[in-house]
Short mmCIF file of C-alpha atoms in Angstrom, two decimals:
data_model
loop_
_atom_site.label_atom_id
_atom_site.label_comp_id
_atom_site.label_asym_id
_atom_site.label_seq_id
_atom_site.Cartn_x
_atom_site.Cartn_y
_atom_site.Cartn_z
CA MET M 1 -14.30 9.05 1.45
CA ARG M 2 -10.84 9.30 2.91
CA ASP M 3 -9.54 12.86 3.36
CA ASP M 4 -6.20 13.22 1.60
CA SER M 5 -5.46 16.81 2.63
CA HIS M 6 -2.10 17.60 4.18
CA ARG M 7 -3.83 18.32 7.51
CA ALA M 8 -5.52 14.92 7.55
CA ALA M 9 -2.25 13.19 6.72
CA ALA M 10 -0.55 15.14 9.51
CA GLU M 11 -3.22 14.05 12.00
CA ARG M 12 -2.57 10.42 11.09
CA VAL M 13 1.15 10.94 11.68
CA ILE M 14 0.44 12.63 15.02
CA SER M 15 -1.85 9.81 16.13
CA ARG M 16 0.71 7.13 15.36
CA SER M 17 3.58 9.12 16.87
CA ILE M 18 1.70 9.58 20.16
CA ALA M 19 0.90 5.86 20.20
CA VAL M 20 4.58 4.96 19.75
CA PHE M 21 5.55 7.51 22.43
CA ALA M 22 2.96 6.00 24.81
CA VAL M 23 4.14 2.43 24.33
CA ALA M 24 7.78 3.48 24.81
CA LEU M 25 7.12 5.39 28.05
CA CYS M 26 4.91 2.66 29.50
CA ALA M 27 7.52 0.04 28.69
CA GLN M 28 10.19 2.19 30.35
CA GLY M 29 8.13 2.57 33.53
CA ALA M 30 6.68 -0.94 33.63
CA GLY M 31 8.85 -1.94 36.60
CA ASP M 32 7.76 1.01 38.75
CA ILE M 33 4.13 0.49 37.74
CA LEU M 34 4.19 -3.13 38.87
CA ASP M 35 5.98 -2.21 42.13
CA ASP M 36 3.43 0.49 43.03
CA LEU M 37 0.21 -1.39 42.21
CA PRO M 38 0.12 -3.61 45.35
CA GLU M 39 0.61 -0.58 47.64
CA LEU M 40 -2.16 1.49 46.08
CA ALA M 41 -5.77 1.40 47.21
CA PRO M 42 -7.90 -0.96 45.07
CA TRP M 43 -10.33 1.85 44.21
CA TRP M 44 -7.48 3.95 42.77
CA ASN M 45 -6.15 1.05 40.71
CA LEU M 46 -9.64 0.30 39.43
CA VAL M 47 -10.70 3.88 38.62
CA PHE M 48 -7.55 5.70 37.59
CA GLY M 49 -5.23 2.85 36.70
CA GLY M 50 -8.01 1.17 34.73
CA ALA M 51 -8.97 4.43 32.99
CA ALA M 52 -5.36 5.08 31.99
CA ALA M 53 -4.92 1.54 30.67
CA PHE M 54 -8.24 1.59 28.80
CA THR M 55 -7.67 4.94 27.11
CA LEU M 56 -4.09 3.94 26.27
CA VAL M 57 -5.29 0.83 24.42
CA TRP M 58 -8.04 2.94 22.81
CA MET M 59 -5.62 5.54 21.42
CA VAL M 60 -3.21 2.86 20.13
CA ALA M 61 -6.07 1.07 18.37
CA ALA M 62 -7.22 4.37 16.83
CA SER M 63 -3.70 5.09 15.61
CA VAL M 64 -3.57 1.74 13.82
CA ARG M 65 -6.58 2.94 11.80
CA GLY M 66 -4.82 6.25 11.15
CA ARG M 67 -7.21 8.31 13.28
CA VAL M 68 -6.72 10.87 16.04
CA ASP M 69 -9.36 9.92 18.62
CA ARG M 70 -9.59 13.05 20.74
CA ARG M 71 -11.80 11.35 23.34
CA ALA M 72 -9.16 8.70 24.05
CA LEU M 73 -6.35 11.27 24.19
CA GLY M 74 -8.28 13.62 26.45
CA GLY M 75 -9.44 10.74 28.62
CA PHE M 76 -5.88 9.58 29.22
CA SER M 77 -4.74 13.10 30.12
CA ALA M 78 -7.62 13.47 32.58
CA ALA M 79 -6.96 10.06 34.16
CA VAL M 80 -3.31 10.96 34.76
CA ALA M 81 -4.04 14.42 36.21
CA ILE M 82 -6.90 13.38 38.51
CA GLY M 83 -5.08 10.19 39.48
CA LEU M 84 -2.07 12.25 40.54
CA LEU M 85 -4.31 14.52 42.62
CA ALA M 86 -5.82 11.47 44.35
CA TRP M 87 -2.45 9.74 44.83
CA PRO M 88 -1.89 10.76 48.49
CA ALA M 89 -5.28 9.33 49.46
CA ALA M 90 -4.63 6.09 47.60
CA HIS M 91 -1.09 5.67 48.95
CA PRO M 92 -1.13 6.93 52.55
CA GLY M 93 2.10 5.16 53.48
CA PRO M 94 5.59 6.39 52.65
CA GLN M 95 6.92 5.92 49.11
CA VAL M 96 10.51 5.04 48.30
CA GLY M 97 10.71 6.54 44.80
CA PRO M 98 8.54 8.79 42.65
CA PRO M 99 4.96 7.71 41.85
CA TRP M 100 4.77 5.75 38.62
CA LEU M 101 2.60 8.50 37.14
CA TRP M 102 5.83 10.49 36.74
CA HIS M 103 6.65 8.30 33.74
CA VAL M 104 3.49 9.32 31.87
CA LEU M 105 3.12 12.99 32.80
CA SER M 106 4.80 14.08 29.56
CA LEU M 107 2.61 11.60 27.69
CA GLY M 108 -0.47 13.25 29.20
CA THR M 109 0.75 16.59 27.86
CA ALA M 110 1.36 15.10 24.41
CA CYS M 111 -2.10 13.53 24.41
CA LEU M 112 -3.76 16.81 25.31
CA ALA M 113 -1.80 18.53 22.54
CA GLY M 114 -3.22 15.97 20.13
CA ALA M 115 -6.73 16.42 21.50
CA ALA M 116 -7.00 20.15 22.20
CA GLY M 117 -3.93 21.98 20.89
CA ILE M 118 -0.76 23.61 22.15
CA LYS M 119 -2.33 26.12 24.60
CA ALA M 120 -4.26 23.50 26.56
CA ALA M 121 -1.20 21.24 26.55
CA ALA M 122 1.04 23.99 27.95
CA ILE M 123 -1.40 24.75 30.77
CA TYR M 124 -1.71 21.04 31.48
CA ALA M 125 2.07 20.57 31.57
CA LEU M 126 2.67 23.46 33.99
CA SER M 127 -0.20 22.58 36.31
CA THR M 128 0.51 18.83 36.48
CA SER M 129 4.25 19.38 36.96
CA ALA M 130 3.53 21.75 39.87
CA LEU M 131 1.09 19.24 41.35
CA PHE M 132 3.62 16.46 40.89
CA ALA M 133 6.30 18.48 42.71
CA VAL M 134 3.94 18.86 45.69
CA VAL M 135 3.09 15.14 45.71
CA ARG M 136 6.75 14.20 45.22
CA HIS M 137 7.73 16.23 48.28
CA SER M 138 5.10 14.47 50.43
CA PRO M 139 5.71 11.04 52.03
CA PRO M 140 3.32 9.21 49.62
CA GLY M 141 5.41 10.67 46.78
CA GLY M 142 8.80 9.68 48.14
CA ALA M 143 9.44 12.63 50.49
CA ALA M 144 11.91 14.17 48.05
CA SER M 145 13.52 17.51 48.78
CA PHE M 146 12.10 20.65 47.18
CA ALA M 147 14.99 20.69 44.72
CA VAL M 148 14.56 17.07 43.62
CA ALA M 149 10.77 17.39 43.46
CA GLY M 150 11.08 20.54 41.39
CA GLU M 151 13.59 18.95 39.03
CA ASP M 152 11.37 15.90 38.47
CA GLY M 153 8.33 18.07 37.78
CA ALA M 154 10.27 20.42 35.51
CA TYR M 155 11.69 17.50 33.53
CA ALA M 156 8.22 16.06 32.90
CA ALA M 157 6.92 19.49 31.89
CA MET M 158 9.80 20.18 29.49
CA VAL M 159 9.51 16.81 27.74
CA GLY M 160 5.75 17.16 27.42
CA ILE M 161 5.92 20.72 26.09
CA ALA M 162 8.65 19.75 23.61
CA VAL M 163 6.44 17.00 22.21
CA ALA M 164 3.44 19.36 22.15
CA VAL M 165 5.46 21.96 20.21
CA ALA M 166 6.47 19.29 17.68
CA ILE M 167 2.81 18.31 17.25
CA GLN M 168 1.84 21.95 16.76
CA ALA M 169 4.62 22.43 14.20
CA ILE M 170 3.36 19.46 12.19
CA ARG M 171 -0.17 20.85 12.21
CA VAL M 172 0.87 24.38 11.26
CA GLY M 173 3.04 23.08 8.43
CA ALA M 174 0.24 20.90 7.10
CA GLN M 175 -2.26 23.78 7.31
CA ARG M 176 0.09 26.07 5.43
CA ALA M 177 0.61 23.41 2.77
CA ASP M 178 -3.18 23.05 2.33
CA THR M 179 -3.58 26.83 2.13
CA ALA M 180 -0.78 27.16 -0.40
CA GLU M 181 -2.23 24.37 -2.51
CA ALA M 182 -5.71 25.91 -2.44
CA GLN M 183 -4.28 29.29 -3.42
CA ALA M 184 -2.31 27.68 -6.25
CA VAL M 185 -5.43 25.97 -7.61
CA ALA M 186 -7.41 29.23 -7.35
CA ALA M 187 -4.61 31.14 -9.06
CA TYR M 188 -4.46 28.54 -11.82
CA ARG M 189 -8.20 28.79 -12.44
CA GLU M 190 -8.07 32.57 -12.40
CA SER M 191 -5.12 32.52 -14.77
CA ALA M 192 -6.90 30.11 -17.11
CA GLY M 193 -9.97 32.33 -17.14
CA ALA M 194 -7.90 35.46 -17.70
CA ARG M 195 -6.02 33.77 -20.53
CA ALA M 196 -9.29 32.73 -22.17
CA GLN M 197 -10.55 36.31 -21.93
CA LEU M 198 -7.27 37.61 -23.28
CA ILE M 199 -7.42 35.26 -26.27
CA GLU M 200 -10.99 36.34 -26.94
CA ARG M 201 -10.04 40.01 -26.71
CA HIS M 202 -7.19 39.43 -29.13
CA ARG M 203 -9.54 37.67 -31.50
CA LEU M 204 -12.11 40.46 -31.34
CA GLY M 205 -9.34 43.06 -31.61
CA ALA M 206 -8.11 41.48 -34.81
CA VAL M 207 -11.60 41.62 -36.31
CA LEU M 208 -12.07 45.23 -35.28
CA HIS M 209 -8.64 46.26 -36.53
CA ASP M 210 -8.69 44.43 -39.84
CA SER M 211 -12.28 45.22 -40.84
CA VAL M 212 -14.10 47.83 -38.79
CA MET M 213 -11.20 50.24 -38.33
CA THR M 214 -10.29 49.88 -42.01
CA ALA M 215 -13.82 50.84 -42.99
CA LEU M 216 -13.86 53.85 -40.64
CA VAL M 217 -10.50 55.13 -41.86
CA SER M 218 -11.53 54.62 -45.49
CA ALA M 219 -14.78 56.50 -44.94
CA ALA M 220 -12.98 59.37 -43.21
CA GLN M 221 -10.47 59.73 -46.03
CA ALA M 222 -12.88 59.17 -48.92
CA VAL M 223 -13.06 62.11 -51.33
CA THR M 224 -13.90 60.70 -54.72
CA LEU M 225 -16.87 58.54 -55.63
CA ALA M 226 -14.62 55.51 -56.09
CA GLN M 227 -13.15 56.02 -52.61
CA ARG M 228 -16.62 56.28 -51.10
CA LEU M 229 -17.70 53.10 -52.85
CA GLY M 230 -14.58 51.40 -51.49
CA ALA M 231 -15.36 52.62 -47.99
CA ALA M 232 -18.92 51.27 -48.28
CA LYS M 233 -17.56 47.92 -49.41
CA ALA M 234 -15.13 47.87 -46.47
CA ALA M 235 -18.00 48.66 -44.11
CA ARG M 236 -20.06 45.77 -45.46
CA GLU M 237 -17.04 43.46 -45.07
CA GLY M 238 -16.59 44.63 -41.47
CA MET M 239 -20.22 43.91 -40.66
CA ARG M 240 -19.89 40.44 -42.19
CA ARG M 241 -16.78 39.69 -40.13
CA LEU M 242 -18.50 40.80 -36.93
CA GLU M 243 -21.51 38.59 -37.70
CA GLU M 244 -19.19 35.65 -38.30
CA TYR M 245 -17.41 36.36 -35.02
CA THR M 246 -20.62 36.32 -32.95
CA ALA M 247 -21.95 33.24 -34.76
CA THR M 248 -18.76 31.17 -34.90
CA GLU M 249 -19.80 28.49 -32.40
CA PRO M 250 -23.51 28.09 -33.30
CA ALA M 251 -22.65 28.01 -37.00
CA ARG M 252 -20.61 24.83 -36.68
CA SER M 253 -22.37 21.91 -38.29
CA PRO M 254 -23.36 18.85 -36.24
CA MET M 255 -21.19 15.78 -36.70
CA PRO M 256 -22.87 12.76 -38.32
CA LEU M 257 -22.41 9.71 -36.10
CA GLY M 258 -20.91 7.87 -39.04
CA GLU M 259 -17.82 10.08 -38.71
CA LEU M 260 -17.25 9.25 -35.04
CA PRO M 261 -15.35 5.94 -35.54
CA SER M 262 -12.73 7.65 -37.70
CA ARG M 263 -12.25 10.41 -35.10
CA LEU M 264 -11.92 7.81 -32.35
CA GLN M 265 -9.45 5.88 -34.48
CA ALA M 266 -7.34 9.00 -34.89
CA VAL M 267 -7.20 9.40 -31.11
CA ALA M 268 -6.41 5.73 -30.50
CA GLU M 269 -3.47 5.81 -32.92
CA ASN M 270 -1.53 8.13 -30.61
CA PRO M 271 1.85 6.38 -30.24
CA ALA M 272 1.94 7.19 -26.52
CA PHE M 273 -1.19 5.12 -25.87
CA LEU M 274 -1.49 1.41 -25.20
CA PRO M 275 -3.04 -0.79 -27.96
CA VAL M 276 -6.72 0.02 -28.51
CA ASP M 277 -9.50 -2.00 -30.18
CA ILE M 278 -12.53 -0.10 -31.48
CA PHE M 279 -15.97 -1.70 -31.83
CA SER M 280 -18.73 0.37 -33.42
CA THR M 281 -22.33 -0.36 -34.34
CA LEU M 282 -23.09 3.24 -35.26
CA PRO M 283 -25.24 3.78 -38.38
CA PRO M 284 -23.03 4.68 -41.37
CA ASP M 285 -25.63 6.98 -42.92
CA GLY M 286 -26.00 10.63 -41.95
CA GLU M 287 -29.40 10.28 -40.31
CA LEU M 288 -28.14 10.71 -36.72
CA SER M 289 -25.80 13.45 -35.56
CA LEU M 290 -24.19 14.98 -32.52
CA PRO M 291 -23.72 18.73 -31.89
CA ALA M 292 -20.23 19.88 -32.77
CA SER M 293 -19.42 20.98 -29.21
CA ALA M 294 -20.60 17.63 -27.86
CA ALA M 295 -18.52 15.75 -30.44
CA ASP M 296 -15.42 17.72 -29.42
CA ALA M 297 -16.04 17.08 -25.72
CA LEU M 298 -16.60 13.37 -26.40
CA VAL M 299 -13.34 12.97 -28.32
CA GLU M 300 -11.41 14.95 -25.69
CA ALA M 301 -12.88 12.82 -22.87
CA VAL M 302 -11.91 9.63 -24.72
CA PHE M 303 -8.40 11.04 -25.13
CA THR M 304 -8.16 11.68 -21.37
CA ALA M 305 -9.48 8.20 -20.54
CA LEU M 306 -6.91 6.54 -22.82
CA ASP M 307 -4.16 8.79 -21.46
CA ASN M 308 -5.02 7.82 -17.88
CA ALA M 309 -5.16 4.13 -18.80
CA SER M 310 -1.82 4.29 -20.59
CA ARG M 311 -0.01 6.14 -17.80
CA HIS M 312 -1.60 4.84 -14.59
CA SER M 313 -3.50 1.57 -15.01
CA GLY M 314 -0.76 -0.89 -15.95
CA ALA M 315 -3.16 -2.27 -18.58
CA SER M 316 -2.00 -4.21 -21.61
CA ARG M 317 -4.93 -3.24 -23.83
CA ALA M 318 -7.97 -0.98 -24.01
CA THR M 319 -11.22 -1.09 -25.96
CA ILE M 320 -13.57 1.59 -27.23
CA SER M 321 -17.15 0.64 -28.02
CA ALA M 322 -19.75 2.95 -29.55
CA ARG M 323 -23.46 2.30 -30.03
CA VAL M 324 -26.83 4.00 -30.05
CA GLN M 325 -29.40 2.87 -27.52
CA ASP M 326 -32.82 4.42 -26.89
CA GLY M 327 -31.92 7.59 -28.73
CA ARG M 328 -28.65 8.10 -26.89
CA LEU M 329 -25.07 7.63 -27.95
CA LEU M 330 -23.07 5.41 -25.59
CA VAL M 331 -19.28 5.34 -25.82
CA GLU M 332 -17.33 3.13 -23.40
CA VAL M 333 -13.59 3.13 -22.84
CA ALA M 334 -12.41 0.08 -20.88
CA ASP M 335 -9.02 -1.31 -19.90
CA ASP M 336 -7.73 -4.47 -18.25
CA GLY M 337 -5.51 -2.66 -15.75
CA ARG M 338 -5.18 -2.79 -12.00
CA GLY M 339 -8.22 -0.59 -11.34
CA PHE M 340 -8.76 1.70 -8.36
CA ASP M 341 -11.37 2.85 -5.86
CA PRO M 342 -13.03 6.01 -7.29
CA SER M 343 -14.01 7.13 -3.77
CA GLU M 344 -10.33 7.36 -2.88
CA VAL M 345 -9.57 9.86 -5.67
CA HIS M 346 -8.99 13.29 -4.12
CA GLN M 347 -10.93 16.31 -5.30
CA ARG M 348 -7.72 18.02 -6.35
CA ARG M 349 -7.11 15.35 -9.00
CA LEU M 350 -8.59 17.05 -12.08
CA GLY M 351 -8.11 14.33 -14.73
CA ILE M 352 -11.37 12.53 -13.96
CA ARG M 353 -13.44 15.25 -12.31
CA LEU M 354 -12.84 18.02 -14.86
CA SER M 355 -11.38 16.47 -18.00
CA ILE M 356 -13.99 13.71 -18.23
CA VAL M 357 -17.04 14.18 -15.99
CA GLN M 358 -17.35 17.98 -15.97
CA ARG M 359 -16.41 18.26 -19.64
CA ALA M 360 -19.27 15.92 -20.58
CA LEU M 361 -21.73 17.81 -18.36
CA ASP M 362 -20.73 21.16 -19.84
CA ALA M 363 -21.42 19.80 -23.33
CA GLY M 364 -24.85 18.43 -22.44
CA GLY M 365 -23.85 14.83 -21.82
CA ARG M 366 -23.10 12.53 -18.91
CA ALA M 367 -20.04 10.58 -17.84
CA ALA M 368 -19.36 7.89 -15.27
CA VAL M 369 -16.15 6.21 -14.19
CA GLU M 370 -16.52 2.64 -12.92
CA SER M 371 -13.59 0.81 -11.38
CA ALA M 372 -12.46 -1.37 -8.50
CA PRO M 373 -9.05 -2.64 -7.42
CA GLY M 374 -8.05 -5.57 -9.63
CA GLU M 375 -11.01 -5.19 -11.99
CA GLY M 376 -9.86 -2.61 -14.55
CA THR M 377 -11.60 0.66 -15.35
CA ARG M 378 -14.57 1.58 -17.52
CA VAL M 379 -15.47 5.14 -18.58
CA VAL M 380 -19.03 5.52 -19.92
CA LEU M 381 -19.91 8.62 -21.96
CA GLU M 382 -23.49 9.35 -22.95
CA TRP M 383 -25.17 11.97 -25.16
CA GLU M 384 -28.55 12.42 -26.75
CA VAL M 385 -28.36 12.18 -30.56
CA HIS M 386 -30.41 14.10 -33.08
CA ARG M 387 -31.88 13.26 -36.46
CA GLN M 388 -30.66 15.31 -39.38
#
């Protein structure tokens, strides 16, 4: 499954940016590269020139796939650094201009930033620029003066470090965005849970205030026989209300399957939804039923499926089919839209994962979403049914 985090997206941007930077620098120095090759020892061209070319093609190919291949990036940086160290041995004669490796020193720093981070890149930039200044001052490096050699090395170091800092800034920004998003999701869940608890406390508080506290106050103030009888009646009413409160959910009656088509029809008639056809072979009698909580979860999952189809699929029509098979209720919601790859849906998208799949699981059922690009989408909901 493709990772759609901000950090993963940033890594793809970094990979492609380094590839573009590499192609641009190599194109800029192509003339010097071709001029130097005949004067270099064949072993140097084969080992270091070949390694640089191979890893360069490797990193560009990886960037096309949107990947940061750290082995290719690190390999290129190593080929440039070691090749520069071996340059005097491979080019014993005098050199007119700077070695062609000067054009890719900053690229080596950028590659190491992509492979190992800003600290390694900074060390690489400083060490290779110092090495380059030494080589540049020698006859194989062009016999430049200390000032010119230092300027060339410093320029390569500054460009490389600037690119490395930009890469680090992209990564830090993406990491902070991922952290902020994760904190927002956690805060939302915590807030939703706190709100549910608050609603429940309010509900219980109303019962206690309206019934139990009334009974206690009445009992405390009762003087006459009539007042005591009233307090006893209030106490009985308070006990009844508390029993109703604790038994509210279990006391709900199961829904006969014969009522399901009308509930589905009510959902499908939402004016914001695309046209919906309903096909049902459910038994009209009351012999089979579904627990009330399961019926609610089923209807809510169908609502979410139709909402997704209406807003995202580009479909012209949807169908809902309901049937009983091998003692289980099967409800399918299908559309003729553009479809999608379920494996590409990120975990942070809650419409499918929570509103359909998890909702069905929490209510004792199962749900599956089947789709493919160009083939529409089908949501299958399944529950065990009971006989009345």
